[in-house]
CSV table of C-alpha atoms and ligand atoms in Angstrom, one decimal:
chain,number,residue,atom,x,y,z
A,148,MET,CA,-5.8,-36.1,2.7
A,149,MET,CA,-5.6,-33.9,-1.0
A,150,ALA,CA,-8.8,-32.8,-2.1
A,151,GLU,CA,-11.3,-32.5,-5.3
A,152,GLU,CA,-9.1,-35.9,-6.5
A,153,GLY,CA,-5.9,-34.0,-6.2
A,154,LYS,CA,-6.8,-31.3,-6.4
A,155,SER,CA,-5.4,-27.7,-5.5
A,156,ARG,CA,-7.5,-25.1,-4.7
A,157,VAL,CA,-7.5,-20.9,-4.2
A,158,ALA,CA,-9.3,-20.6,-0.4
A,159,LEU,CA,-9.8,-17.4,0.9
A,160,VAL,CA,-10.8,-17.6,4.7
A,161,THR,CA,-12.3,-13.9,5.8
A,162,GLY,CA,-11.5,-13.4,10.0
A,163,GLY,CA,-8.7,-16.6,9.4
A,164,SER,CA,-5.7,-15.3,11.3
A,165,ARG,CA,-7.5,-16.7,14.9
A,166,GLY,CA,-10.4,-18.8,16.2
A,167,ILE,CA,-13.0,-20.7,13.8
A,168,GLY,CA,-11.3,-19.2,11.1
A,169,ARG,CA,-8.0,-20.2,11.7
A,170,ALA,CA,-8.9,-24.2,12.3
A,171,VAL,CA,-11.0,-23.8,8.7
A,172,ALA,CA,-7.7,-22.0,7.7
A,173,GLU,CA,-5.9,-24.5,8.6
A,174,LEU,CA,-7.6,-27.5,7.9
A,175,LEU,CA,-7.8,-26.9,3.7
A,176,ALA,CA,-4.2,-26.0,4.7
A,177,ALA,CA,-4.3,-29.9,5.5
A,178,GLN,CA,-6.7,-30.5,2.2
A,179,GLY,CA,-4.2,-30.0,0.2
A,180,HIS,CA,-5.8,-25.9,-0.6
A,181,GLN,CA,-4.0,-23.1,-1.2
A,182,VAL,CA,-5.1,-20.8,1.4
A,183,ALA,CA,-5.1,-16.7,2.4
A,184,ILE,CA,-5.7,-15.8,5.8
A,185,ASN,CA,-7.4,-12.3,5.6
A,186,TYR,CA,-7.3,-10.2,9.2
A,187,VAL,CA,-8.0,-6.5,10.1
A,188,SER,CA,-5.8,-5.9,12.5
A,189,ASN,CA,-3.4,-8.4,14.7
A,190,GLU,CA,-0.5,-8.7,12.2
A,191,GLU,CA,0.8,-11.1,14.7
A,192,ALA,CA,-1.5,-13.5,14.8
A,193,ALA,CA,-2.6,-13.7,10.8
A,194,ASN,CA,1.8,-14.4,10.6
A,195,GLU,CA,1.7,-16.4,13.5
A,196,ALA,CA,-1.9,-18.8,11.7
A,197,VAL,CA,0.5,-19.1,8.1
A,198,ALA,CA,3.6,-19.9,9.7
A,199,SER,CA,1.9,-22.7,11.2
A,200,ILE,CA,0.3,-23.8,7.9
A,201,GLU,CA,4.2,-23.7,6.4
A,202,ALA,CA,5.5,-26.2,9.3
A,203,ALA,CA,3.1,-28.4,9.1
A,204,GLY,CA,4.3,-28.7,4.7
A,205,GLY,CA,1.5,-26.0,3.7
A,206,ALA,CA,0.9,-23.3,1.2
A,207,ALA,CA,-0.4,-19.7,3.3
A,208,ILE,CA,-0.2,-16.5,2.6
A,209,ALA,CA,-2.4,-13.0,4.8
A,210,ILE,CA,-4.0,-10.2,4.0
A,211,LYS,CA,-5.4,-7.3,6.0
A,212,ALA,CA,-8.3,-6.0,5.1
A,213,ASP,CA,-12.1,-4.3,6.4
A,214,VAL,CA,-14.1,-7.3,5.7
A,215,GLY,CA,-17.0,-4.3,6.0
A,216,ASP,CA,-14.9,-1.8,2.9
A,217,GLU,CA,-15.6,-2.6,-0.5
A,218,ASP,CA,-12.4,-0.7,-1.7
A,219,ALA,CA,-10.3,-3.2,1.2
A,220,VAL,CA,-12.5,-6.4,-0.4
A,221,ALA,CA,-11.6,-5.5,-4.0
A,222,ALA,CA,-8.2,-4.8,-3.2
A,223,MET,CA,-8.2,-7.9,-0.4
A,224,MET,CA,-10.1,-10.0,-4.2
A,225,THR,CA,-6.6,-8.6,-6.6
A,226,GLN,CA,-3.7,-9.7,-3.7
A,227,VAL,CA,-5.2,-13.2,-3.7
A,228,GLN,CA,-6.1,-13.1,-7.5
A,229,GLU,CA,-1.8,-11.4,-8.1
A,230,GLN,CA,-0.6,-14.6,-5.1
A,231,LEU,CA,-2.8,-17.6,-5.4
A,232,GLY,CA,-5.1,-17.2,-8.2
A,233,PRO,CA,-8.9,-16.4,-9.1
A,234,VAL,CA,-10.9,-17.6,-5.4
A,235,GLU,CA,-12.3,-21.0,-5.3
A,236,ILE,CA,-13.1,-21.8,-2.0
A,237,LEU,CA,-14.6,-19.3,0.1
A,238,VAL,CA,-15.3,-18.8,3.4
A,239,ASN,CA,-16.8,-16.1,5.0
A,240,ASN,CA,-16.1,-16.6,8.5
A,241,ALA,CA,-14.8,-13.2,10.0
A,242,GLY,CA,-17.5,-11.9,12.5
A,243,ILE,CA,-17.6,-9.7,15.2
A,244,THR,CA,-20.5,-8.8,18.8
A,245,ARG,CA,-21.6,-5.7,20.2
A,246,ASP,CA,-24.0,-7.2,22.7
A,247,ASP,CA,-26.6,-5.3,24.0
A,248,LEU,CA,-30.2,-5.4,25.4
A,249,LEU,CA,-32.4,-3.9,22.6
A,250,MET,CA,-33.1,-1.4,24.4
A,251,ARG,CA,-29.7,0.4,25.1
A,252,MET,CA,-28.1,-0.6,22.2
A,253,LYS,CA,-26.4,2.0,20.2
A,254,PRO,CA,-26.4,2.2,16.3
A,255,ASP,CA,-23.1,2.3,15.4
A,256,ALA,CA,-23.7,-1.4,17.4
A,257,TRP,CA,-26.1,-1.6,15.0
A,258,ASP,CA,-23.8,-0.3,12.3
A,259,THR,CA,-21.1,-1.7,12.8
A,260,VAL,CA,-22.4,-5.7,13.5
A,261,MET,CA,-24.4,-5.6,10.6
A,262,GLN,CA,-21.2,-4.0,8.7
A,263,THR,CA,-19.3,-6.6,9.8
A,264,ASN,CA,-20.7,-10.0,9.6
A,265,LEU,CA,-24.0,-9.4,6.8
A,266,LYS,CA,-22.5,-6.9,4.2
A,267,SER,CA,-19.0,-8.0,4.7
A,268,VAL,CA,-21.0,-11.4,2.9
A,269,TYR,CA,-22.4,-9.5,0.4
A,270,LEU,CA,-19.2,-7.7,-0.9
A,271,CYS,CA,-17.1,-11.2,-1.0
A,272,SER,CA,-19.1,-12.9,-2.8
A,273,LYS,CA,-20.0,-10.8,-4.9
A,274,ALA,CA,-15.8,-10.5,-5.1
A,275,ALA,CA,-15.0,-13.6,-5.6
A,276,LEU,CA,-18.0,-15.0,-8.0
A,277,ARG,CA,-16.6,-13.8,-11.5
A,278,GLY,CA,-14.2,-16.0,-10.7
A,279,MET,CA,-16.3,-18.3,-10.4
A,280,LEU,CA,-19.0,-18.1,-12.9
A,281,ARG,CA,-16.1,-18.2,-15.6
A,282,ALA,CA,-14.1,-21.8,-13.9
A,283,ARG,CA,-18.5,-22.9,-13.5
A,284,TRP,CA,-16.9,-24.1,-10.0
A,285,GLY,CA,-17.1,-22.7,-6.5
A,286,ARG,CA,-17.6,-23.0,-3.0
A,287,ILE,CA,-18.4,-19.9,-0.5
A,288,ILE,CA,-19.2,-21.1,2.9
A,289,ASN,CA,-21.7,-19.0,5.4
A,290,VAL,CA,-20.2,-18.7,8.9
A,291,SER,CA,-23.1,-17.9,10.5
A,292,SER,CA,-24.5,-18.4,13.9
A,293,ILE,CA,-27.0,-20.7,16.5
A,294,ALA,CA,-28.0,-17.1,17.3
A,295,GLY,CA,-29.3,-16.9,13.7
A,296,VAL,CA,-31.8,-19.6,13.9
A,297,ALA,CA,-32.7,-19.9,16.6
A,298,GLY,CA,-32.2,-15.3,18.6
A,299,ASN,CA,-29.8,-14.7,21.9
A,300,ALA,CA,-31.5,-11.9,24.6
A,301,GLY,CA,-29.7,-9.4,24.4
A,302,GLN,CA,-28.0,-9.8,20.8
A,303,ALA,CA,-30.1,-8.9,18.4
A,304,ASN,CA,-28.3,-6.5,15.1
A,305,TYR,CA,-25.9,-10.1,15.5
A,306,ALA,CA,-28.9,-13.0,15.4
A,307,ALA,CA,-30.7,-10.2,13.0
A,308,ALA,CA,-27.1,-10.0,10.8
A,309,LYS,CA,-26.7,-13.8,11.3
A,310,ALA,CA,-30.8,-14.8,10.2
A,311,GLY,CA,-30.0,-12.4,7.4
A,312,VAL,CA,-26.7,-14.3,6.4
A,313,ILE,CA,-28.9,-17.9,5.9
A,314,GLY,CA,-31.7,-15.6,4.1
A,315,PHE,CA,-28.3,-15.1,1.8
A,316,THR,CA,-26.5,-18.0,1.9
A,317,MET,CA,-30.3,-20.1,-0.3
A,318,SER,CA,-30.7,-16.6,-2.1
A,319,LEU,CA,-27.3,-17.2,-4.3
A,320,ALA,CA,-27.6,-20.4,-4.3
A,321,LYS,CA,-30.9,-20.8,-5.8
A,322,GLU,CA,-28.9,-17.9,-7.9
A,323,ILE,CA,-25.5,-19.7,-8.9
A,324,GLY,CA,-26.4,-23.5,-8.7
A,325,SER,CA,-26.3,-24.3,-12.1
A,326,ARG,CA,-22.9,-22.4,-12.8
A,327,GLY,CA,-21.5,-25.5,-10.4
A,328,ILE,CA,-21.0,-23.5,-7.4
A,329,THR,CA,-22.2,-24.5,-3.9
A,330,VAL,CA,-23.2,-21.6,-1.5
A,331,ASN,CA,-24.4,-23.2,2.5
A,332,ALA,CA,-23.8,-21.7,5.9
A,333,VAL,CA,-22.5,-23.3,9.2
A,334,ALA,CA,-24.1,-22.5,11.8
A,335,PRO,CA,-21.4,-22.5,15.0
A,336,GLY,CA,-23.4,-22.6,19.2
A,337,PHE,CA,-21.0,-21.9,22.1
A,338,ILE,CA,-17.7,-22.6,20.2
A,339,GLU,CA,-13.8,-21.8,22.5
A,340,THR,CA,-12.6,-19.0,20.4
A,341,ASP,CA,-11.8,-15.4,21.7
A,342,MET,CA,-15.0,-13.7,21.0
A,343,THR,CA,-16.6,-16.6,23.8
A,344,ALA,CA,-13.3,-16.0,25.7
A,345,ALA,CA,-14.8,-12.5,26.3
A,346,LEU,CA,-17.7,-13.1,28.0
A,347,GLY,CA,-15.8,-15.5,31.6
A,348,ASN,CA,-15.5,-18.1,33.2
A,349,ASP,CA,-18.8,-18.2,34.6
A,350,ALA,CA,-21.0,-17.8,30.7
A,351,ALA,CA,-18.5,-21.0,30.0
A,352,ALA,CA,-19.9,-22.7,32.7
A,353,ALA,CA,-23.4,-21.1,32.7
A,354,ALA,CA,-23.3,-22.3,28.7
A,355,ALA,CA,-22.2,-25.4,29.3
A,356,ASP,CA,-24.7,-26.5,31.5
A,357,GLN,CA,-27.6,-25.9,28.7
A,358,ILE,CA,-25.5,-28.1,25.9
A,359,THR,CA,-27.1,-31.7,25.3
A,360,LEU,CA,-23.0,-32.6,24.5
A,361,GLY,CA,-22.2,-30.8,27.3
A,362,ARG,CA,-19.2,-28.9,26.7
A,363,LEU,CA,-18.2,-26.0,24.9
A,364,GLY,CA,-17.1,-26.8,20.8
A,365,ARG,CA,-14.0,-26.7,20.1
A,366,PRO,CA,-13.1,-24.5,17.1
A,367,GLU,CA,-12.4,-27.2,14.4
A,368,GLU,CA,-14.8,-29.2,14.9
A,369,VAL,CA,-16.4,-26.2,13.8
A,370,ALA,CA,-13.8,-26.3,10.6
A,371,SER,CA,-14.0,-29.8,9.9
A,372,ALA,CA,-18.1,-29.2,8.4
A,373,VAL,CA,-16.8,-26.0,6.4
A,374,GLY,CA,-13.7,-28.5,4.9
A,375,TYR,CA,-16.5,-31.0,3.7
A,376,LEU,CA,-18.9,-28.9,3.0
A,377,ALA,CA,-15.6,-27.0,0.5
A,378,SER,CA,-15.3,-30.5,-0.7
A,379,ALA,CA,-16.3,-33.1,-3.1
A,380,GLU,CA,-18.1,-35.1,-0.7
A,381,ALA,CA,-20.5,-32.4,-1.0
A,382,SER,CA,-21.2,-31.3,-4.5
A,383,TYR,CA,-25.1,-31.8,-3.5
A,384,ILE,CA,-25.7,-30.2,-0.9
A,385,THR,CA,-27.1,-26.4,-1.7
A,386,GLY,CA,-28.5,-23.7,-0.3
A,387,GLN,CA,-28.0,-25.8,3.1
A,388,THR,CA,-27.7,-24.8,7.3
A,389,ILE,CA,-25.2,-26.6,8.7
A,390,VAL,CA,-26.2,-26.5,13.0
A,391,VAL,CA,-22.9,-27.1,15.2
A,392,ASP,CA,-23.8,-26.9,19.0
A,393,GLY,CA,-23.8,-30.1,20.6
A,394,GLY,CA,-27.1,-29.7,20.5
A,395,LEU,CA,-27.8,-26.9,22.4
A,396,ALA,CA,-30.8,-25.5,20.1
A,397,ILE,CA,-32.8,-28.5,20.6
B,595,NAP,P1,-12.9,-14.4,16.9
B,595,NAP,O1,-11.9,-15.5,17.3
B,595,NAP,O2,-13.2,-13.2,18.6
B,595,NAP,O3,-12.3,-14.3,15.4
B,595,NAP,C1,-12.8,-13.2,14.8
B,595,NAP,C2,-11.6,-13.3,13.2
B,595,NAP,O4,-12.4,-12.4,12.8
B,595,NAP,C3,-10.3,-12.7,13.4
B,595,NAP,O5,-9.2,-13.2,12.7
B,595,NAP,C4,-10.2,-10.6,13.0
B,595,NAP,O6,-9.3,-9.9,12.7
B,595,NAP,C5,-11.3,-11.1,11.7
B,595,NAP,N1,-12.3,-10.2,11.6
B,595,NAP,C6,-13.4,-9.0,12.4
B,595,NAP,N2,-13.0,-8.4,12.5
B,595,NAP,C7,-12.7,-8.1,10.9
B,595,NAP,C8,-13.5,-6.9,10.3
B,595,NAP,N3,-13.8,-6.5,9.6
B,595,NAP,N4,-12.2,-7.1,8.5
B,595,NAP,C9,-11.2,-8.7,8.2
B,595,NAP,N5,-11.5,-9.5,10.0
B,595,NAP,C10,-12.2,-9.3,10.6
B,595,NAP,O7,-13.5,-15.3,16.2
B,595,NAP,P2,-15.0,-16.2,16.4
B,595,NAP,O8,-14.6,-16.9,17.4
B,595,NAP,O9,-13.8,-17.0,15.6
B,595,NAP,O10,-16.0,-16.1,15.5
B,595,NAP,C11,-15.7,-16.2,14.1
B,595,NAP,C12,-16.6,-16.1,13.5
B,595,NAP,O11,-17.3,-18.2,13.6
B,595,NAP,C13,-17.3,-14.8,13.5
B,595,NAP,O12,-18.5,-15.1,12.3
B,595,NAP,C14,-18.3,-15.2,14.5
B,595,NAP,O13,-20.1,-14.6,14.4
B,595,NAP,C15,-19.2,-16.7,14.3
B,595,NAP,N6,-19.5,-17.6,15.4
B,595,NAP,C16,-18.6,-18.2,16.4
B,595,NAP,C17,-19.3,-18.4,17.7
B,595,NAP,C18,-17.8,-18.7,19.0
B,595,NAP,O14,-18.7,-19.2,20.0
B,595,NAP,N7,-16.8,-18.5,18.4
B,595,NAP,C19,-20.8,-18.8,18.2
B,595,NAP,C20,-21.1,-19.4,17.1
B,595,NAP,C21,-20.3,-18.5,15.7
B,595,NAP,P3,-7.9,-9.5,13.3
B,595,NAP,O15,-7.5,-10.9,14.3
B,595,NAP,O16,-7.6,-9.4,12.7
B,595,NAP,O17,-8.7,-8.9,14.9
Protein backbone atom coordinates (compact mmCIF):
# COMPACT_ATOMS: atom_id res chain seq x y z
CA MET A 1 0.00 0.00 0.00
CA MET A 2 1.38 3.41 -0.88
CA ALA A 3 1.24 6.12 1.74
CA GLU A 4 -1.10 9.14 1.88
CA GLU A 5 -2.47 9.01 -1.67
CA GLY A 6 0.87 7.74 -2.97
CA LYS A 7 2.99 10.35 -1.19
CA SER A 8 6.38 9.09 -0.10
CA ARG A 9 7.45 10.67 3.18
CA VAL A 10 10.73 10.80 5.06
CA ALA A 11 10.53 8.72 8.24
CA LEU A 12 13.01 8.43 11.11
CA VAL A 13 12.74 5.43 13.40
CA THR A 14 14.96 5.64 16.48
CA GLY A 15 16.23 2.25 17.56
CA GLY A 16 15.07 1.01 14.16
CA SER A 17 17.74 -1.67 13.81
CA ARG A 18 16.23 -4.38 16.00
CA GLY A 19 12.96 -5.57 17.54
CA ILE A 20 9.89 -3.36 17.36
CA GLY A 21 11.79 -0.52 15.66
CA ARG A 22 12.96 -2.77 12.85
CA ALA A 23 9.42 -4.03 12.23
CA VAL A 24 8.23 -0.39 12.15
CA ALA A 25 10.99 0.58 9.71
CA GLU A 26 10.13 -2.34 7.43
CA LEU A 27 6.43 -1.52 7.47
CA LEU A 28 6.94 2.20 6.76
CA ALA A 29 9.30 1.29 3.89
CA ALA A 30 6.70 -1.14 2.53
CA GLN A 31 4.16 1.72 2.70
CA GLY A 32 6.41 3.67 0.32
CA HIS A 33 8.30 5.91 2.75
CA GLN A 34 12.05 6.53 2.81
CA VAL A 35 13.29 5.38 6.20
CA ALA A 36 16.23 6.50 8.32
CA ILE A 37 17.12 3.74 10.76
CA ASN A 38 18.82 4.99 13.91
CA TYR A 39 20.90 2.78 16.21
CA VAL A 40 23.54 3.35 18.87
CA SER A 41 26.08 0.53 18.80
CA ASN A 42 25.12 -2.56 16.79
CA GLU A 43 26.13 -1.52 13.28
CA GLU A 44 25.73 -5.02 11.89
CA ALA A 45 22.05 -5.19 12.88
CA ALA A 46 21.43 -1.72 11.41
CA ASN A 47 23.05 -2.69 8.09
CA GLU A 48 21.02 -5.89 8.06
CA ALA A 49 17.79 -3.91 8.52
CA VAL A 50 18.73 -1.57 5.65
CA ALA A 51 19.63 -4.53 3.42
CA SER A 52 16.33 -6.26 4.17
CA ILE A 53 14.37 -3.12 3.23
CA GLU A 54 16.38 -2.64 0.05
CA ALA A 55 15.90 -6.31 -0.90
CA ALA A 56 12.14 -5.75 -0.62
CA GLY A 57 12.39 -2.76 -2.98
CA GLY A 58 12.33 -0.03 -0.33
CA ALA A 59 14.69 2.82 0.54
CA ALA A 60 16.56 3.10 3.84
CA ILE A 61 19.72 4.47 5.42
CA ALA A 62 21.33 3.71 8.80
CA ILE A 63 22.42 6.46 11.20
CA LYS A 64 24.39 5.96 14.38
CA ALA A 65 23.47 8.32 17.23
CA ASP A 66 22.76 8.18 20.95
CA VAL A 67 19.23 9.60 21.14
CA GLY A 68 19.78 10.75 24.71
CA ASP A 69 22.60 13.07 23.62
CA GLU A 70 21.63 16.51 22.35
CA ASP A 71 24.60 16.99 20.00
CA ALA A 72 24.26 13.48 18.57
CA VAL A 73 20.54 14.08 17.89
CA ALA A 74 21.30 17.38 16.15
CA ALA A 75 23.93 15.66 13.98
CA MET A 76 21.48 12.82 13.18
CA MET A 77 18.79 15.29 12.05
CA THR A 78 21.29 17.09 9.81
CA GLN A 79 22.32 13.78 8.26
CA VAL A 80 18.70 12.74 7.58
CA GLN A 81 17.93 16.16 6.14
CA GLU A 82 20.97 16.02 3.82
CA GLN A 83 20.45 12.44 2.67
CA LEU A 84 16.65 12.19 2.52
CA GLY A 85 15.07 15.56 3.39
CA PRO A 86 13.28 16.90 6.47
CA VAL A 87 11.75 14.29 8.78
CA GLU A 88 7.98 14.07 8.27
CA ILE A 89 7.27 10.94 10.30
CA LEU A 90 9.18 10.53 13.56
CA VAL A 91 8.92 7.28 15.51
CA ASN A 92 10.53 7.64 18.93
CA ASN A 93 11.13 3.97 19.59
CA ALA A 94 14.65 3.61 21.07
CA GLY A 95 14.51 2.34 24.63
CA ILE A 96 16.34 0.35 27.27
CA THR A 97 15.65 -1.27 30.63
CA ARG A 98 17.78 -1.28 33.79
CA ASP A 99 15.44 -3.22 36.08
CA ASP A 100 15.78 -3.43 39.85
CA LEU A 101 13.66 -3.16 42.95
CA LEU A 102 13.59 0.47 44.03
CA MET A 103 15.53 -0.09 47.26
CA ARG A 104 18.39 -1.51 45.22
CA MET A 105 18.16 0.84 42.25
CA LYS A 106 21.31 2.88 41.67
CA PRO A 107 21.04 6.53 40.52
CA ASP A 108 22.83 5.56 37.33
CA ALA A 109 20.08 3.05 36.45
CA TRP A 110 17.52 5.81 37.01
CA ASP A 111 19.39 8.44 34.98
CA THR A 112 20.29 6.21 32.01
CA VAL A 113 16.71 4.99 31.60
CA MET A 114 15.34 8.54 31.83
CA GLN A 115 17.87 9.80 29.32
CA THR A 116 17.39 7.06 26.73
CA ASN A 117 13.63 6.56 27.10
CA LEU A 118 12.31 10.05 27.92
CA LYS A 119 14.84 12.82 27.28
CA SER A 120 15.36 11.27 23.83
CA VAL A 121 11.69 11.82 22.99
CA TYR A 122 12.00 15.50 23.91
CA LEU A 123 15.28 15.92 21.98
CA CYS A 124 14.21 14.11 18.80
CA SER A 125 10.72 15.65 18.70
CA LYS A 126 12.09 19.16 19.17
CA ALA A 127 14.73 18.62 16.48
CA ALA A 128 12.23 17.20 13.97
CA LEU A 129 9.52 19.74 14.69
CA ARG A 130 11.05 22.71 12.86
CA GLY A 131 10.60 21.03 9.46
CA MET A 132 7.15 19.71 10.34
CA LEU A 133 5.97 23.19 11.40
CA ARG A 134 7.26 24.62 8.13
CA ALA A 135 5.50 21.88 6.13
CA ARG A 136 2.37 22.14 8.31
CA TRP A 137 2.29 18.36 8.28
CA GLY A 138 3.88 15.79 10.52
CA ARG A 139 3.42 12.64 12.51
CA ILE A 140 5.15 11.92 15.80
CA ILE A 141 4.61 8.45 17.24
CA ASN A 142 6.14 7.59 20.60
CA VAL A 143 6.69 4.05 21.83
CA SER A 144 5.65 3.95 25.49
CA SER A 145 4.86 0.72 27.37
CA ILE A 146 2.08 -0.90 29.34
CA ALA A 147 4.46 -0.37 32.28
CA GLY A 148 3.86 3.36 31.82
CA VAL A 149 0.10 2.82 31.99
CA ALA A 150 -0.21 0.20 34.74
CA GLY A 151 3.23 0.15 36.44
CA ASN A 152 5.46 -2.87 36.95
CA ALA A 153 7.36 -4.02 40.05
CA GLY A 154 11.09 -3.79 39.43
CA GLN A 155 10.66 -1.14 36.74
CA ALA A 156 10.03 2.11 38.65
CA ASN A 157 12.57 3.95 36.47
CA TYR A 158 11.27 2.49 33.19
CA ALA A 159 7.58 2.93 34.12
CA ALA A 160 8.20 6.54 35.18
CA ALA A 161 9.94 7.26 31.85
CA LYS A 162 7.19 5.54 29.84
CA ALA A 163 4.41 7.33 31.77
CA GLY A 164 6.38 10.52 31.07
CA VAL A 165 6.23 9.70 27.37
CA ILE A 166 2.41 9.59 27.56
CA GLY A 167 2.26 12.98 29.34
CA PHE A 168 4.66 14.39 26.76
CA THR A 169 2.51 12.99 23.93
CA MET A 170 -0.68 14.65 25.17
CA SER A 171 1.06 17.98 25.89
CA LEU A 172 2.84 18.25 22.55
CA ALA A 173 -0.35 17.18 20.73
CA LYS A 174 -2.09 20.20 22.32
CA GLU A 175 0.79 22.54 21.46
CA ILE A 176 0.94 21.73 17.75
CA GLY A 177 -2.50 20.38 16.89
CA SER A 178 -3.41 23.51 14.93
CA ARG A 179 -0.35 23.03 12.68
CA GLY A 180 -1.43 19.78 11.02
CA ILE A 181 0.86 17.65 13.18
CA THR A 182 -0.43 14.72 15.22
CA VAL A 183 1.35 13.23 18.22
CA ASN A 184 0.36 9.79 19.48
CA ALA A 185 1.81 6.87 21.42
CA VAL A 186 1.63 3.10 21.42
CA ALA A 187 1.97 1.12 24.63
CA PRO A 188 3.14 -2.43 23.92
CA GLY A 189 2.78 -5.24 26.42
CA PHE A 190 5.12 -8.23 26.35
CA ILE A 191 6.64 -8.41 22.84
CA GLU A 192 9.15 -11.00 21.57
CA THR A 193 12.38 -9.02 21.10
CA ASP A 194 15.96 -9.06 22.43
CA MET A 195 14.74 -6.90 25.32
CA THR A 196 12.34 -9.57 26.60
CA ALA A 197 14.51 -12.54 25.54
CA ALA A 198 16.97 -11.32 28.19
CA LEU A 199 14.34 -12.22 30.83
CA GLY A 200 14.45 -15.96 29.94
CA ASN A 201 11.89 -18.62 29.03
CA ASP A 202 10.37 -18.98 32.50
CA ALA A 203 9.53 -15.28 32.67
CA ALA A 204 8.03 -15.42 29.17
CA ALA A 205 5.87 -18.43 30.10
CA ALA A 206 4.74 -16.73 33.32
CA ALA A 207 3.91 -13.58 31.35
CA ALA A 208 1.92 -15.54 28.76
CA ASP A 209 -0.28 -16.87 31.59
CA GLN A 210 -1.27 -13.29 32.45
CA ILE A 211 -2.04 -12.28 28.87
CA THR A 212 -5.66 -12.49 27.70
CA LEU A 213 -4.62 -13.74 24.26
CA GLY A 214 -2.37 -16.32 25.94
CA ARG A 215 0.85 -15.46 24.13
CA LEU A 216 3.53 -12.81 23.74
CA GLY A 217 3.15 -10.30 20.92
CA ARG A 218 5.25 -10.05 17.77
CA PRO A 219 7.08 -6.83 16.76
CA GLU A 220 4.94 -6.68 13.60
CA GLU A 221 1.80 -6.49 15.76
CA VAL A 222 3.09 -3.27 17.34
CA ALA A 223 4.36 -1.97 14.00
CA SER A 224 0.89 -2.20 12.47
CA ALA A 225 -0.48 0.20 15.11
CA VAL A 226 2.41 2.61 14.45
CA GLY A 227 1.84 2.30 10.69
CA TYR A 228 -1.82 3.14 11.19
CA LEU A 229 -1.02 6.24 13.27
CA ALA A 230 1.40 7.35 10.52
CA SER A 231 -1.22 6.87 7.80
CA ALA A 232 -3.78 9.20 6.25
CA GLU A 233 -6.51 7.10 7.86
CA ALA A 234 -5.42 8.32 11.32
CA SER A 235 -5.59 12.04 10.41
CA TYR A 236 -8.14 12.88 13.16
CA ILE A 237 -6.40 11.04 16.00
CA THR A 238 -4.01 12.92 18.27
CA GLY A 239 -2.81 12.79 21.88
CA GLN A 240 -3.81 9.14 22.15
CA THR A 241 -2.09 6.04 23.43
CA ILE A 242 -2.97 2.77 21.70
CA VAL A 243 -2.34 -0.19 23.99
CA VAL A 244 -1.04 -3.23 22.06
CA ASP A 245 -0.74 -5.81 24.82
CA GLY A 246 -2.93 -8.79 23.90
CA GLY A 247 -5.26 -7.81 26.74
CA LEU A 248 -2.56 -8.02 29.43
CA ALA A 249 -3.77 -5.00 31.38
CA ILE A 250 -7.56 -5.46 31.18
P1 LIG B 1 15.39 -3.99 21.53
O1 LIG B 1 15.06 -5.20 20.74
O2 LIG B 1 16.27 -4.09 22.74
O3 LIG B 1 16.01 -2.89 20.52
C1 LIG B 1 16.37 -1.63 21.02
C2 LIG B 1 16.72 -0.71 19.89
O4 LIG B 1 16.99 0.60 20.44
C3 LIG B 1 17.97 -1.11 19.13
O5 LIG B 1 17.82 -0.72 17.79
C4 LIG B 1 19.06 -0.29 19.83
O6 LIG B 1 20.20 -0.03 19.01
C5 LIG B 1 18.30 1.01 20.08
N1 LIG B 1 18.86 1.84 21.13
C6 LIG B 1 19.07 1.53 22.43
N2 LIG B 1 19.62 2.57 23.08
C7 LIG B 1 19.75 3.58 22.17
C8 LIG B 1 20.28 4.89 22.21
N3 LIG B 1 20.76 5.42 23.35
N4 LIG B 1 20.27 5.63 21.07
C9 LIG B 1 19.79 5.11 19.91
N5 LIG B 1 19.29 3.86 19.81
C10 LIG B 1 19.28 3.10 20.93
O7 LIG B 1 14.07 -3.24 22.05
P2 LIG B 1 12.53 -3.52 21.72
O8 LIG B 1 12.05 -4.59 22.61
O9 LIG B 1 12.32 -3.60 20.27
O10 LIG B 1 11.90 -2.15 22.27
C11 LIG B 1 11.64 -1.04 21.43
C12 LIG B 1 10.82 -0.03 22.22
O11 LIG B 1 9.62 -0.63 22.65
C13 LIG B 1 11.52 0.47 23.48
O12 LIG B 1 11.21 1.84 23.69
C14 LIG B 1 10.90 -0.37 24.56
O13 LIG B 1 10.96 0.26 25.82
C15 LIG B 1 9.48 -0.48 24.05
N6 LIG B 1 8.74 -1.63 24.58
C16 LIG B 1 9.17 -2.90 24.38
C17 LIG B 1 8.43 -3.94 24.91
C18 LIG B 1 8.81 -5.39 24.71
O14 LIG B 1 8.16 -6.25 25.30
N7 LIG B 1 9.82 -5.71 23.94
C19 LIG B 1 7.27 -3.68 25.64
C20 LIG B 1 6.87 -2.36 25.83
C21 LIG B 1 7.62 -1.34 25.29
P3 LIG B 1 21.50 -1.02 19.04
O15 LIG B 1 21.12 -2.23 18.23
O16 LIG B 1 22.59 -0.22 18.42
O17 LIG B 1 21.75 -1.35 20.47
